[in-house]
mmCIF file of C-alpha atoms in Angstrom:
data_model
loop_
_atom_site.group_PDB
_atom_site.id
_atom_site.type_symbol
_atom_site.label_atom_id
_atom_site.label_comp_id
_atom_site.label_asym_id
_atom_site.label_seq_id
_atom_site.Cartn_x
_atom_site.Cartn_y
_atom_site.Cartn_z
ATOM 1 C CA UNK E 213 115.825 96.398 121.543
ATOM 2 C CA UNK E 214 112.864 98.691 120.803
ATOM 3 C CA UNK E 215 111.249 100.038 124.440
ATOM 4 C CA UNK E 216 108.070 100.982 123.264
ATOM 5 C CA UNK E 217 106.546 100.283 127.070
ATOM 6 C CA UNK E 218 109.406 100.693 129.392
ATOM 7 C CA UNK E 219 109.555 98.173 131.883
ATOM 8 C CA UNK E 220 107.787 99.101 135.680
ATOM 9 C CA UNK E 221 111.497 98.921 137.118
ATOM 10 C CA UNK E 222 115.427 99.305 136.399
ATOM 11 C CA UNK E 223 115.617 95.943 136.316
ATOM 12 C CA UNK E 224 113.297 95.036 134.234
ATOM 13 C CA UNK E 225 115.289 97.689 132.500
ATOM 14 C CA UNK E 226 118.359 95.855 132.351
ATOM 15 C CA UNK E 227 117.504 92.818 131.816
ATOM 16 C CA UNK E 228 115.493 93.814 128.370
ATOM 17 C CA UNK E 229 118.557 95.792 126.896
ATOM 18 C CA UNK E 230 121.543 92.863 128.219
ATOM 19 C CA UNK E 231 119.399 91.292 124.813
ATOM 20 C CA UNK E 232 121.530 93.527 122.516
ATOM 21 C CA UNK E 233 124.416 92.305 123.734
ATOM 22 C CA UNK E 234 124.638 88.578 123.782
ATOM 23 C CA UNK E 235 127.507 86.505 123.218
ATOM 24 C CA UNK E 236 130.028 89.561 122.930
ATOM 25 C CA UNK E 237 128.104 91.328 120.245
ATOM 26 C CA UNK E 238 126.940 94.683 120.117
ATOM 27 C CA UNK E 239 123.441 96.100 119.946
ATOM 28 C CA UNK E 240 121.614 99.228 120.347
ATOM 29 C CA UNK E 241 118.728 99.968 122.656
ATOM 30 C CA UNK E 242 115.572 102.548 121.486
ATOM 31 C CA UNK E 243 113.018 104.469 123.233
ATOM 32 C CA UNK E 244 109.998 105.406 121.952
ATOM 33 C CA UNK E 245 107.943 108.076 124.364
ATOM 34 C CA UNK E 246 104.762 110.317 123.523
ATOM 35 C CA UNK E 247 105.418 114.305 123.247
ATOM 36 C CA UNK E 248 103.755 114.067 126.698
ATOM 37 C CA UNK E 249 106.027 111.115 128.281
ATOM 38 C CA UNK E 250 109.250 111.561 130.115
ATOM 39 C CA UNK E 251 112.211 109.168 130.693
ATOM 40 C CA UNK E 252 111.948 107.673 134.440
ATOM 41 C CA UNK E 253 114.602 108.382 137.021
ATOM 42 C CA UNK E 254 116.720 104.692 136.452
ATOM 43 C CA UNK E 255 117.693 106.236 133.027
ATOM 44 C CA UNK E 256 120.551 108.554 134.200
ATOM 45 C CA UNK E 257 122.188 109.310 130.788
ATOM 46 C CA UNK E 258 120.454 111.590 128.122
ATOM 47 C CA UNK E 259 119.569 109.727 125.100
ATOM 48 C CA UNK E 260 120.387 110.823 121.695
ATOM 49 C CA UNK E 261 117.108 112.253 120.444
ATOM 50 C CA UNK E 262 115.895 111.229 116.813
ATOM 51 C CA UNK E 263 112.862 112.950 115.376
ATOM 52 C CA UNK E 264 110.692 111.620 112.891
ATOM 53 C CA UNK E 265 109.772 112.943 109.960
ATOM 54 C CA UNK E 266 105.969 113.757 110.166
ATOM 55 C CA UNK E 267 105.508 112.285 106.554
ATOM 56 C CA UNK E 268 107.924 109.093 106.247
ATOM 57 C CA UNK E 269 109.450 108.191 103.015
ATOM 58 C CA UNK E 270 107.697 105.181 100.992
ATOM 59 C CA UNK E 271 109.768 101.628 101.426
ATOM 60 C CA UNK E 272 111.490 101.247 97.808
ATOM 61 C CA UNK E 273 109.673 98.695 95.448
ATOM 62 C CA UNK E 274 110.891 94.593 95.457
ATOM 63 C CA UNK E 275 112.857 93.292 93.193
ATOM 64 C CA UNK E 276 111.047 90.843 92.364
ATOM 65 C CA UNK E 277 107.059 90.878 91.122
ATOM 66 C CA UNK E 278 104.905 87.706 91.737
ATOM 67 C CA UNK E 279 102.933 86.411 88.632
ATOM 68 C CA UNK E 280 99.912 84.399 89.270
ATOM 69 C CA UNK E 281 99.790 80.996 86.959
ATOM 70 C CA UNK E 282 96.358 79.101 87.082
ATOM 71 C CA UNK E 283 97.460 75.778 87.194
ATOM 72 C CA UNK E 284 98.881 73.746 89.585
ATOM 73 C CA UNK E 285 100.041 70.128 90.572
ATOM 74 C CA UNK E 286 96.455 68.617 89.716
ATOM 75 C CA UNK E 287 96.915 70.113 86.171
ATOM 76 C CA UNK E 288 100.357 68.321 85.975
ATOM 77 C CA UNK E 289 102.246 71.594 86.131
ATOM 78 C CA UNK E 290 105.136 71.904 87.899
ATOM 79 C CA UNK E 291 108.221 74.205 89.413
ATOM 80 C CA UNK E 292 110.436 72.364 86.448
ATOM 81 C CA UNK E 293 107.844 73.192 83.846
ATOM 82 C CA UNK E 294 107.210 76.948 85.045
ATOM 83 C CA UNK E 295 110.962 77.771 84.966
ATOM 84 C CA UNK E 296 111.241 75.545 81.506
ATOM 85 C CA UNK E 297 108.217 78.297 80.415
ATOM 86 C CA UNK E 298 109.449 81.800 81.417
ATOM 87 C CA UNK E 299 112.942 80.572 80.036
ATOM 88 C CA UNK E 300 111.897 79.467 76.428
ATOM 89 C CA UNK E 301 108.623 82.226 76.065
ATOM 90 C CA UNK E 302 109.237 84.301 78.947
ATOM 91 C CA UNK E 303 113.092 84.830 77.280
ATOM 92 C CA UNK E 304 114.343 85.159 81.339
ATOM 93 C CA UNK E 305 117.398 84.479 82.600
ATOM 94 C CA UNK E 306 118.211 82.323 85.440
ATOM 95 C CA UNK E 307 118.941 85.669 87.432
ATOM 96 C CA UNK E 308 115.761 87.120 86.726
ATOM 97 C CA UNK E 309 113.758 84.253 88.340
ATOM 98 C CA UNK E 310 112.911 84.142 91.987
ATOM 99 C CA UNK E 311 110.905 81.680 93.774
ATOM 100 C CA UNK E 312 108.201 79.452 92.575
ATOM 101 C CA UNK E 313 105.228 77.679 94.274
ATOM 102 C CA UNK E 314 103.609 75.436 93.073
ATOM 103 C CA UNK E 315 99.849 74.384 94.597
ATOM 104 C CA UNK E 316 97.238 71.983 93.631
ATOM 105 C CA UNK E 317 94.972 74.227 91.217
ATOM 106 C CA UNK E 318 97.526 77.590 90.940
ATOM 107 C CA UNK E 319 101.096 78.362 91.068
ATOM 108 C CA UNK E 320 102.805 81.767 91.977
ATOM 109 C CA UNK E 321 106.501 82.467 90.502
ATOM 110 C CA UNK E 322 108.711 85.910 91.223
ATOM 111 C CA UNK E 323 109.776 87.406 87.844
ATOM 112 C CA UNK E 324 112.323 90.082 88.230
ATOM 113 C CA UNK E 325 110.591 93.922 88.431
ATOM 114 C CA UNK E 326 112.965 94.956 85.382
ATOM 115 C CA UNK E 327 111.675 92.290 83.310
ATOM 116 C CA UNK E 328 107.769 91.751 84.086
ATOM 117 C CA UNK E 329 106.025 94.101 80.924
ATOM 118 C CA UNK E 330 108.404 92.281 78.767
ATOM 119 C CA UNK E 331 107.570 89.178 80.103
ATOM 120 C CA UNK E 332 103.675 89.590 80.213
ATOM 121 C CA UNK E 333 103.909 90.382 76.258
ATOM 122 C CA UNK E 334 105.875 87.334 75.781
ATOM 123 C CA UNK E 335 104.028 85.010 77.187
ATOM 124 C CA UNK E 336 100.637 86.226 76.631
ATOM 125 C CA UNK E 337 98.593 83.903 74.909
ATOM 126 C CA UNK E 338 101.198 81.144 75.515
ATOM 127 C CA UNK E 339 100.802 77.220 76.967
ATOM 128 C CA UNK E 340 102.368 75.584 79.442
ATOM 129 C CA UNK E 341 102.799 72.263 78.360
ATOM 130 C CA UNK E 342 100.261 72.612 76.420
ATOM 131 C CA UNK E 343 97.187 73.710 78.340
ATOM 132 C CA UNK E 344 95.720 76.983 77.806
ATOM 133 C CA UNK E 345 95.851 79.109 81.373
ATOM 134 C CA UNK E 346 95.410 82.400 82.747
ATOM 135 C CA UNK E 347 98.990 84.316 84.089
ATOM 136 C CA UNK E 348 98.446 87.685 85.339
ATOM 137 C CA UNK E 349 100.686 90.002 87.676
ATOM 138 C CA UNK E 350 99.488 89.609 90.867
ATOM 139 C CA UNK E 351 98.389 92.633 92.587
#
């Protein structure tokens, strides 16, 4: 449980944090207060104080990279015939592909970060089933 607004009243209190705990697990409980803001008089024990840094770190990239394929089930594409694509031109392995949608004029599939330049060049100029379309990273 994150307390960024601590409740008016201990009980309010309690009731809020017993959600850590259900069912015989464990869970942890977090306060978040302003430089200016103090802890109120039902919280007897001291909290473990955790300072953040003032610049926080950048989340680490996906594994995965979504390509965008301009055809979709209208054009008689498919999930079958993307996969059947980046396998045979894209030269991916079944590891290396993530999900794929497929909509009625565009399709989106996850190709492994590792592997996207690679694949681009590969399949640059390519068909799918023999229609001509645009597949770009999408950004």
């Amino acid at each position: 449980v994150v307390h960024y607004h601590l409740p008016a009243n201990e009980d309010g209190y309690i009731h809020r944090n017993g959600r850590t705990a259900r069912w015989e697990a464990e869970g942890n409980s977090y306060v978040i207060l302003h430089a200016e803001e103090t802890l109120p008089g039902y919280i007897a024990d001291e909290p473990e104080e955790f300072i953040l840094p003032q610049v926080p770190p950048k989340p680490s990239l996906p594994e995965y990279v979504t390509l965008y394929i301009g055809k979709g089930k209208k054009d008689k594409i498919n999930k079958i015939d993307i996969v059947g694509f980046l396998f045979k031109k894209g030269n991916l392995n079944k590891d290396e592909i993530g999900r794929i949608d497929v909509k009625d004029h565009y399709s989106f599939a996850a190709v492994s970060r590792k592997k996207i330049k690679q694949t681009l060049n590969l399949i640059r100029n390519e068909k799918i089933k023999g229609i001509k379309t645009l597949i770009e990273e999408v950004k």
